[in-house]
PDB file of N, CA and C in Angstrom:
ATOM      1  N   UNK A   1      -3.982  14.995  28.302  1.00 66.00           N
ATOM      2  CA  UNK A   1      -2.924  15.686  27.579  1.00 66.00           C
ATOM      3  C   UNK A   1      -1.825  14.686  27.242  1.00 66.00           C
ATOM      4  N   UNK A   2      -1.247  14.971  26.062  1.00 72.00           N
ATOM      5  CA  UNK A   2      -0.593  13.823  25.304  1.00 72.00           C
ATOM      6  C   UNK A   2       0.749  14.846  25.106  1.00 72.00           C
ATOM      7  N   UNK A   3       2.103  14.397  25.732  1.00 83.00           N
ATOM      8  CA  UNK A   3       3.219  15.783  25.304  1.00 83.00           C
ATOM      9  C   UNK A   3       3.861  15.297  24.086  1.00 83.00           C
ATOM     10  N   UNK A   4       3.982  14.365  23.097  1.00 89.00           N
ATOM     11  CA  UNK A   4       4.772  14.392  22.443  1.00 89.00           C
ATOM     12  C   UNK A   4       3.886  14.338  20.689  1.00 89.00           C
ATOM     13  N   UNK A   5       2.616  13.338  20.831  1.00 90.00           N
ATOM     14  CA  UNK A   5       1.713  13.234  19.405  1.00 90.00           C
ATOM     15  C   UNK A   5       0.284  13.551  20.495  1.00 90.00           C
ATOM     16  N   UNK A   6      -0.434  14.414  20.053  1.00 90.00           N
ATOM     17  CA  UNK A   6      -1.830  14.090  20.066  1.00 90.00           C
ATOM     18  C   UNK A   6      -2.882  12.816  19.380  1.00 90.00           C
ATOM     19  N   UNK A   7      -3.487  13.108  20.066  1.00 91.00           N
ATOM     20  CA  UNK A   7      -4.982  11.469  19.868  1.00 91.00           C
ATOM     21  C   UNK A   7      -4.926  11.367  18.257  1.00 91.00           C
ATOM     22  N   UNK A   8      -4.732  12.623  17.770  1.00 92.00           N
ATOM     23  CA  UNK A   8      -5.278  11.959  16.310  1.00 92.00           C
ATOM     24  C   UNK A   8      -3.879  11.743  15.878  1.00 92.00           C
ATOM     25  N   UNK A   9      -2.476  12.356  16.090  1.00 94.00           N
ATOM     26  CA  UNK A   9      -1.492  11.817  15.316  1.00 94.00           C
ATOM     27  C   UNK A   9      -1.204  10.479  15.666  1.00 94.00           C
ATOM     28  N   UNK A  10      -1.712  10.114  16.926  1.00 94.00           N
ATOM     29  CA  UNK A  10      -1.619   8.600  17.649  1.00 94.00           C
ATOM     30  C   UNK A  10      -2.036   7.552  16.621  1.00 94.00           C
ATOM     31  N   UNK A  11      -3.551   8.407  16.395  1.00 95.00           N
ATOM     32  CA  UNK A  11      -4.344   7.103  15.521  1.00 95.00           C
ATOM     33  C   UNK A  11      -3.613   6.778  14.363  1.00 95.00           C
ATOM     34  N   UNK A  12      -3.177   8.180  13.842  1.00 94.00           N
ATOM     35  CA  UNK A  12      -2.938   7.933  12.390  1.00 94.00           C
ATOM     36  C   UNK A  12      -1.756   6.857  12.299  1.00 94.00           C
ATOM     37  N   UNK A  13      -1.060   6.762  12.906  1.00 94.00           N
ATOM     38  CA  UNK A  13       0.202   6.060  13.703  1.00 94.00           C
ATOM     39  C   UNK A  13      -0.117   4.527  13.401  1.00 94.00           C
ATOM     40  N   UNK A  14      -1.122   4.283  14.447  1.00 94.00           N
ATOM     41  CA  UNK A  14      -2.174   3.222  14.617  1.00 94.00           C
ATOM     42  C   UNK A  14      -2.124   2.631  13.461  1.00 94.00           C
ATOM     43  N   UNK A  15      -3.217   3.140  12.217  1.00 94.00           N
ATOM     44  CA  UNK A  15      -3.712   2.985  11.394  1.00 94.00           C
ATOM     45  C   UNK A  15      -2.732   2.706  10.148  1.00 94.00           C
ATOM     46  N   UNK A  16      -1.201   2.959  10.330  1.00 95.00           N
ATOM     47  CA  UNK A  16      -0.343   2.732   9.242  1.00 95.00           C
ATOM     48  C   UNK A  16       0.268   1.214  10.030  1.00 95.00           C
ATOM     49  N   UNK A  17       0.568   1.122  11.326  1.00 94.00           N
ATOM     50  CA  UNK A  17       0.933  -0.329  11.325  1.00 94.00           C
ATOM     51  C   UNK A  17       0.419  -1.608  11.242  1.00 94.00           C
ATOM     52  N   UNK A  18       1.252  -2.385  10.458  1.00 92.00           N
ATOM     53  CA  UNK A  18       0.619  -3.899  10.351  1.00 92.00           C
ATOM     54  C   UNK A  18      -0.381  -4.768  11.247  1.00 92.00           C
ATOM     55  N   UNK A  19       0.053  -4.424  12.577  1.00 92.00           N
ATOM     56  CA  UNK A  19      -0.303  -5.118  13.494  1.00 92.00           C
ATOM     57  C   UNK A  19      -1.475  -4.244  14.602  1.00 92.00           C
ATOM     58  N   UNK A  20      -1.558  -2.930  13.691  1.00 91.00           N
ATOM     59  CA  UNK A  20      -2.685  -2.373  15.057  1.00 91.00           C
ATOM     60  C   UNK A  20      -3.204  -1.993  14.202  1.00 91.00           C
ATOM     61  N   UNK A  21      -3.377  -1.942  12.648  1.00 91.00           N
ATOM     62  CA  UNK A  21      -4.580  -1.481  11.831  1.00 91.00           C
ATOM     63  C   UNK A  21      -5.751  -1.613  12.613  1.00 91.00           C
ATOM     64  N   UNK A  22      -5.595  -3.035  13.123  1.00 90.00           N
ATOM     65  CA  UNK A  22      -7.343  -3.418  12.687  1.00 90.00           C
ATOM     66  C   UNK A  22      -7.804  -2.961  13.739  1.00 90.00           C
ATOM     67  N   UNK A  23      -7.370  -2.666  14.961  1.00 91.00           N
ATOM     68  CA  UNK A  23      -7.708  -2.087  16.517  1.00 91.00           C
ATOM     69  C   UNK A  23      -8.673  -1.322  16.281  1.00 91.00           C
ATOM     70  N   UNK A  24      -9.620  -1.369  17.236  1.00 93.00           N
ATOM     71  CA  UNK A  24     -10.830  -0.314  17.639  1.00 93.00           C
ATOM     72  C   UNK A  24     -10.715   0.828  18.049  1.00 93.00           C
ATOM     73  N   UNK A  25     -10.604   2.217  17.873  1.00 94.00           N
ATOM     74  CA  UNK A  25     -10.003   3.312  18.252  1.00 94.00           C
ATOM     75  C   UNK A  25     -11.266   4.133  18.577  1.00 94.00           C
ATOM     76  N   UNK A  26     -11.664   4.357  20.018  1.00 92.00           N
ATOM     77  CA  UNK A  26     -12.502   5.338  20.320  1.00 92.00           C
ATOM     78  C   UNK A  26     -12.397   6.567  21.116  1.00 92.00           C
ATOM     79  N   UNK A  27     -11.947   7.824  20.612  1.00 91.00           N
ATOM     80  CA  UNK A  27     -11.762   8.851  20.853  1.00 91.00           C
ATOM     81  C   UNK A  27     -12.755   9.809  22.267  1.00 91.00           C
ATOM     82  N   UNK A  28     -11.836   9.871  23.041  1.00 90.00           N
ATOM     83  CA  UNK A  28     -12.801  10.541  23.896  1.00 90.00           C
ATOM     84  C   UNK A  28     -12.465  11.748  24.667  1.00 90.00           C
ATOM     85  N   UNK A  29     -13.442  13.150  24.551  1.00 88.00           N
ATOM     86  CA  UNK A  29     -12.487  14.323  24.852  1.00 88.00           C
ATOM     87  C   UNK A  29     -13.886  15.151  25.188  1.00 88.00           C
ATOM     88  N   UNK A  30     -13.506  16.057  25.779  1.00 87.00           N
ATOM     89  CA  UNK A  30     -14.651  17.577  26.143  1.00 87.00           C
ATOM     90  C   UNK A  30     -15.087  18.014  25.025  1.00 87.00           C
ATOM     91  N   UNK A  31     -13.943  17.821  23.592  1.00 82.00           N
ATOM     92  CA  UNK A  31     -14.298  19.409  23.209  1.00 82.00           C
ATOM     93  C   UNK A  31     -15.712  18.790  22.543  1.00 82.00           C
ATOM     94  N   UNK A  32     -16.687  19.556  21.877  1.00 76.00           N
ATOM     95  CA  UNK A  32     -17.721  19.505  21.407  1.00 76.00           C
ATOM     96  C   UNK A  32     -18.500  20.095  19.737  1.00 76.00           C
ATOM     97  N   UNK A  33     -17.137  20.456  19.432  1.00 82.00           N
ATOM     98  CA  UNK A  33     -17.468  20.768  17.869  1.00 82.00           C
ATOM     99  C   UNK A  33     -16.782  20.084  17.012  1.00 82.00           C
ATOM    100  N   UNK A  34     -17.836  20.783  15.637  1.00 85.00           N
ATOM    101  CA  UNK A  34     -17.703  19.783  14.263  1.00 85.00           C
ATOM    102  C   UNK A  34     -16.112  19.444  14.127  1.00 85.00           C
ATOM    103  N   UNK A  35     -15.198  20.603  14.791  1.00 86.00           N
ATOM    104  CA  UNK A  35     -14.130  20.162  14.193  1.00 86.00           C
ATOM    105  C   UNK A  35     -13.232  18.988  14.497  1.00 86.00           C
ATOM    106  N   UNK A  36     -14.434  18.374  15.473  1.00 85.00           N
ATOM    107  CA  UNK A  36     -13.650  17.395  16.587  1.00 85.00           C
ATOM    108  C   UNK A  36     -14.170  16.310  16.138  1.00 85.00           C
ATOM    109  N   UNK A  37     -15.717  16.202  15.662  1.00 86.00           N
ATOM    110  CA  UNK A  37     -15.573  15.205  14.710  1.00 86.00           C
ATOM    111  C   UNK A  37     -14.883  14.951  13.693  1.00 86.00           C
ATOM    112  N   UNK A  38     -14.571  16.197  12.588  1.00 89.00           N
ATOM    113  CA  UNK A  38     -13.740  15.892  11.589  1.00 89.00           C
ATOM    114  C   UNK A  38     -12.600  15.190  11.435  1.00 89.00           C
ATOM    115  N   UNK A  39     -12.110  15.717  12.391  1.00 90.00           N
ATOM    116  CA  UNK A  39     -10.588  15.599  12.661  1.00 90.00           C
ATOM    117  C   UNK A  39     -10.689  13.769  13.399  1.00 90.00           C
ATOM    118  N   UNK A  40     -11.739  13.637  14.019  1.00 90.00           N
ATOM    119  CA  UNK A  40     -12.049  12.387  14.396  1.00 90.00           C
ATOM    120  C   UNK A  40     -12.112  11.359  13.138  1.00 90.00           C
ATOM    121  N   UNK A  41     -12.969  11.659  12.274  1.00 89.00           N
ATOM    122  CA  UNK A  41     -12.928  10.723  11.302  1.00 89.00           C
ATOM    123  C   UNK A  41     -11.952  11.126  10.225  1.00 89.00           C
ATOM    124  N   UNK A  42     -11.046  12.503  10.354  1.00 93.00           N
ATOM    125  CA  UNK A  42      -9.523  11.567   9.286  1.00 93.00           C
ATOM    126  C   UNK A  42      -8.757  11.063   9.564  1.00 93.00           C
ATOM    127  N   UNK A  43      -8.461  11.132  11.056  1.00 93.00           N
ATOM    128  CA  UNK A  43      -7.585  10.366  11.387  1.00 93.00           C
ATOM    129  C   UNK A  43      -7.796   8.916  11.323  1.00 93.00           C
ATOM    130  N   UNK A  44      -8.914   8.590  11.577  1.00 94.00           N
ATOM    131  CA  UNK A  44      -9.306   7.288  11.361  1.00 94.00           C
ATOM    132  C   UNK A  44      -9.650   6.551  12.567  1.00 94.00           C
ATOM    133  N   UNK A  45     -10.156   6.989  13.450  1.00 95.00           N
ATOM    134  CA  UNK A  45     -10.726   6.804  14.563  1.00 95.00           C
ATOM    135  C   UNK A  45     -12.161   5.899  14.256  1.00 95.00           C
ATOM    136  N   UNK A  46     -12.550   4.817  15.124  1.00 93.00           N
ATOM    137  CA  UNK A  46     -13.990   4.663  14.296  1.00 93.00           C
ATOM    138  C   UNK A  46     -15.002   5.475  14.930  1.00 93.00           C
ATOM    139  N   UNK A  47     -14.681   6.120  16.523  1.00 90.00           N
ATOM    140  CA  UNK A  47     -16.193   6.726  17.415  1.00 90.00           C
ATOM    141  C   UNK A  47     -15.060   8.063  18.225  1.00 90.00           C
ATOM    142  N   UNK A  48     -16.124   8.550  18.465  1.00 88.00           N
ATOM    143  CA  UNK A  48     -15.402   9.841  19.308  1.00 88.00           C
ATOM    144  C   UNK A  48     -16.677   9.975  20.498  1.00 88.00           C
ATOM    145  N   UNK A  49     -16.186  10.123  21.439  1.00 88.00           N
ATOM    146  CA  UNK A  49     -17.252  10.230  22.697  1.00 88.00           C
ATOM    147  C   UNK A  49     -17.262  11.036  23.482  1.00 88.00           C
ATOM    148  N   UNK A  50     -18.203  12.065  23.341  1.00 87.00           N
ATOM    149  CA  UNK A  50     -18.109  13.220  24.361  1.00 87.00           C
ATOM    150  C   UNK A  50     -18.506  12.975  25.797  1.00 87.00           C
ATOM    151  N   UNK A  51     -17.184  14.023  26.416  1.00 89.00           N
ATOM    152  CA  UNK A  51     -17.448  13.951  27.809  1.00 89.00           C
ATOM    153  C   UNK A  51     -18.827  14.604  28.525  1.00 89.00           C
ATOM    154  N   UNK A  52     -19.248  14.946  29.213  1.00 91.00           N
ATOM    155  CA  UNK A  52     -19.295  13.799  30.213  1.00 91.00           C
ATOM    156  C   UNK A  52     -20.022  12.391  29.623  1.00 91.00           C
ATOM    157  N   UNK A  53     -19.431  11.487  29.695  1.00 89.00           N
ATOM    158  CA  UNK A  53     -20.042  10.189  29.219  1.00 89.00           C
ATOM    159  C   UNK A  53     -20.448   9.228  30.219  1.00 89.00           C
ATOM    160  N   UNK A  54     -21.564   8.694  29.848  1.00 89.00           N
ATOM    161  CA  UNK A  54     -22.265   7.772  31.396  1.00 89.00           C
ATOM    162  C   UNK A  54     -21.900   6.290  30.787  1.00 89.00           C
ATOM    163  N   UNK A  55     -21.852   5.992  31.879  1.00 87.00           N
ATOM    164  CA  UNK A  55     -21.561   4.160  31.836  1.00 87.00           C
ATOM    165  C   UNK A  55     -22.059   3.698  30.846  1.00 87.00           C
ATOM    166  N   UNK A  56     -23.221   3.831  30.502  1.00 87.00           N
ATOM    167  CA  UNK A  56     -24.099   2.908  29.465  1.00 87.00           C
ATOM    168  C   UNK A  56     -23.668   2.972  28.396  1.00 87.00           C
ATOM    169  N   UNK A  57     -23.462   4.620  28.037  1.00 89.00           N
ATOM    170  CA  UNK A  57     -22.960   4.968  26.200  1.00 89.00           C
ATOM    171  C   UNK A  57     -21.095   4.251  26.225  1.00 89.00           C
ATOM    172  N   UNK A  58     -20.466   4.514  27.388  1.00 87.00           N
ATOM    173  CA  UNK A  58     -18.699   3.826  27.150  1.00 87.00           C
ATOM    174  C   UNK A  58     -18.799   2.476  26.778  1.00 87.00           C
ATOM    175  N   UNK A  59     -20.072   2.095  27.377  1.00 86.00           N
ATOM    176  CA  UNK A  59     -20.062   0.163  27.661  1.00 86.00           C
ATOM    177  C   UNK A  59     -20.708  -0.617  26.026  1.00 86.00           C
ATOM    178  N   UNK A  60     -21.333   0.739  25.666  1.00 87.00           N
ATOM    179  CA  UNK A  60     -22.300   0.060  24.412  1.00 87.00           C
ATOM    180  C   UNK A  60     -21.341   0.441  23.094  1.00 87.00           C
ATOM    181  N   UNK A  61     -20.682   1.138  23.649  1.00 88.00           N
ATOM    182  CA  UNK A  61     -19.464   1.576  22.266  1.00 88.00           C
ATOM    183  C   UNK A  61     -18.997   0.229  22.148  1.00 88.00           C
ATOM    184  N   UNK A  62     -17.898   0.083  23.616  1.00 85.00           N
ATOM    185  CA  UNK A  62     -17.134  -1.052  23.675  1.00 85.00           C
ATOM    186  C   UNK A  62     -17.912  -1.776  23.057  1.00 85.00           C
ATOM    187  N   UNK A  63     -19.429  -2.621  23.849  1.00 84.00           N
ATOM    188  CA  UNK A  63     -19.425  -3.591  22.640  1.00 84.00           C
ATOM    189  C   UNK A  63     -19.743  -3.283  21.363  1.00 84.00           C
ATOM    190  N   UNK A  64     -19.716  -2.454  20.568  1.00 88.00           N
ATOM    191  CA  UNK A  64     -19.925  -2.609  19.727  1.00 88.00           C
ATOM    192  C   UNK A  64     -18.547  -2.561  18.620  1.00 88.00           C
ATOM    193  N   UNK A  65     -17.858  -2.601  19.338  1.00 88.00           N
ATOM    194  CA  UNK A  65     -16.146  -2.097  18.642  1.00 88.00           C
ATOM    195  C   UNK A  65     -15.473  -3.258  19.157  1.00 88.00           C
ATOM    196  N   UNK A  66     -15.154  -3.403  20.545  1.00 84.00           N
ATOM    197  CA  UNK A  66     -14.440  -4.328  21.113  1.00 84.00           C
ATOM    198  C   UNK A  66     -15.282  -5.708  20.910  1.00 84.00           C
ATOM    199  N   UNK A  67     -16.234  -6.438  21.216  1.00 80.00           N
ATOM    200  CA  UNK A  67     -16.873  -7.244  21.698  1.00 80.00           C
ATOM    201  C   UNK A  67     -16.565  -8.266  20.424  1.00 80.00           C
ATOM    202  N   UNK A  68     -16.806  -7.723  18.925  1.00 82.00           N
ATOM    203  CA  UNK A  68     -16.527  -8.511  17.971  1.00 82.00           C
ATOM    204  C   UNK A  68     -15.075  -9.290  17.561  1.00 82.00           C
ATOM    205  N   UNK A  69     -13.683  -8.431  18.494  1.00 81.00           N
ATOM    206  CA  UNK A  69     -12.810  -8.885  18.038  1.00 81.00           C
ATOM    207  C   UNK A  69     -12.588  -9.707  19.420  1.00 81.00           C
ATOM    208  N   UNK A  70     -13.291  -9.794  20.281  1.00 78.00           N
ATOM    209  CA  UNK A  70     -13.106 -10.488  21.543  1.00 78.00           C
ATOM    210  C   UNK A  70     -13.822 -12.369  21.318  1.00 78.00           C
ATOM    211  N   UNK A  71     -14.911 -12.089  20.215  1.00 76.00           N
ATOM    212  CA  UNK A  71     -15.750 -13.083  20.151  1.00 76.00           C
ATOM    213  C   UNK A  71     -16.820 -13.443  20.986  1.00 76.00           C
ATOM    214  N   UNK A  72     -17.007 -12.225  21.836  1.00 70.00           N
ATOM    215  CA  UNK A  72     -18.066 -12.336  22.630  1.00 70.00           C
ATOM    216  C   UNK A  72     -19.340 -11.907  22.537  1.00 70.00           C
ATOM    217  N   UNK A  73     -20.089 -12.405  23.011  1.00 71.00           N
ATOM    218  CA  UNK A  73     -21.806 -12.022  22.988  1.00 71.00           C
ATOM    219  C   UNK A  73     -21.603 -10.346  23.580  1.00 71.00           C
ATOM    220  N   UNK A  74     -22.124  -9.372  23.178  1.00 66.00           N
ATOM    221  CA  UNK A  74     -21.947  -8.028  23.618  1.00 66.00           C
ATOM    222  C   UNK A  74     -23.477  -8.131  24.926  1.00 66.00           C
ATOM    223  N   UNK A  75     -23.215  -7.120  25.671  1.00 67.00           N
ATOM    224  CA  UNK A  75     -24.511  -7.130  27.020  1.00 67.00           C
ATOM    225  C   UNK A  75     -25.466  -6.882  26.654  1.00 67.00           C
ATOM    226  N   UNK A  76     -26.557  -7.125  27.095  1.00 59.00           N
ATOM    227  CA  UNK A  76     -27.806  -6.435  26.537  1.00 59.00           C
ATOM    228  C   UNK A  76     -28.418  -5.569  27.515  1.00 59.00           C
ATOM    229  N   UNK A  77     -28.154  -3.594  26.592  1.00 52.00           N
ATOM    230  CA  UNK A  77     -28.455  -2.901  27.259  1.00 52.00           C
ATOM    231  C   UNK A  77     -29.895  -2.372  26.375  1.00 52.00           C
ATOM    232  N   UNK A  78     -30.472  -1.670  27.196  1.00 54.00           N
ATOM    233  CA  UNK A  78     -31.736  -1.022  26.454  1.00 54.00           C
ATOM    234  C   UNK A  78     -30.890  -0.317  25.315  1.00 54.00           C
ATOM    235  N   UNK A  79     -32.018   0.066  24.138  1.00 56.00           N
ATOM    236  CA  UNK A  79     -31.130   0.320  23.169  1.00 56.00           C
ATOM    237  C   UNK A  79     -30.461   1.890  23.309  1.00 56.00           C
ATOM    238  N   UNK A  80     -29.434   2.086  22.836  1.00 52.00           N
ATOM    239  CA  UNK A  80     -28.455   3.201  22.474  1.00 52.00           C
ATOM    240  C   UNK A  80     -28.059   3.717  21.454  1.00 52.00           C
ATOM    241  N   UNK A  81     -27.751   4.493  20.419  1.00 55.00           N
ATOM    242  CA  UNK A  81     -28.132   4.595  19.362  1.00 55.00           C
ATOM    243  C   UNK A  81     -26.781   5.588  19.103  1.00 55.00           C
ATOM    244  N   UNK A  82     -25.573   5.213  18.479  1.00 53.00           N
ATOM    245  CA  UNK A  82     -24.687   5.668  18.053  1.00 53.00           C
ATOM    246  C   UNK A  82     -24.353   6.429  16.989  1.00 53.00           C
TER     247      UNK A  82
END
């Protein structure tokens, strides 16, 4: 729970400043409908991840979001499919 902007007014936030455009933004929450994707991709989020989430799917996001702006080799997990 967020008391003053919620996740997506956060992003949108995000997404207008100079310096955190380019940030990786991965959304992660219970709820489980379309409207949570939607609302996921206008705000401008790039992934949304439903709870309950297991190690493997948080870790394979990251690399696939984080790992490139880190410059690092991402892990090699069996594949996962986003």
């Amino acid at each position: 729970h967020m008391p003053v902007l919620d996740g997506y007014e956060t992003v949108a936030l995000l997404r207008q400043h100079p310096h955190a455009r380019h940030l990786p933004v991965l959304m992660v929450s219970g709820t489980s409908d379309a409207e949570f994707d939607q609302k996921t991709r206008n705000c401008g989020a790039n992934a949304c991840i439903r709870k309950p989430v297991t190690e493997h799917e948080y870790v394979a996001r990251l690399d696939r979001y984080v790992a490139p702006l880190l410059r690092v080799p991402p892990r090699q997990w069996p594949a996962y499919t986003a």
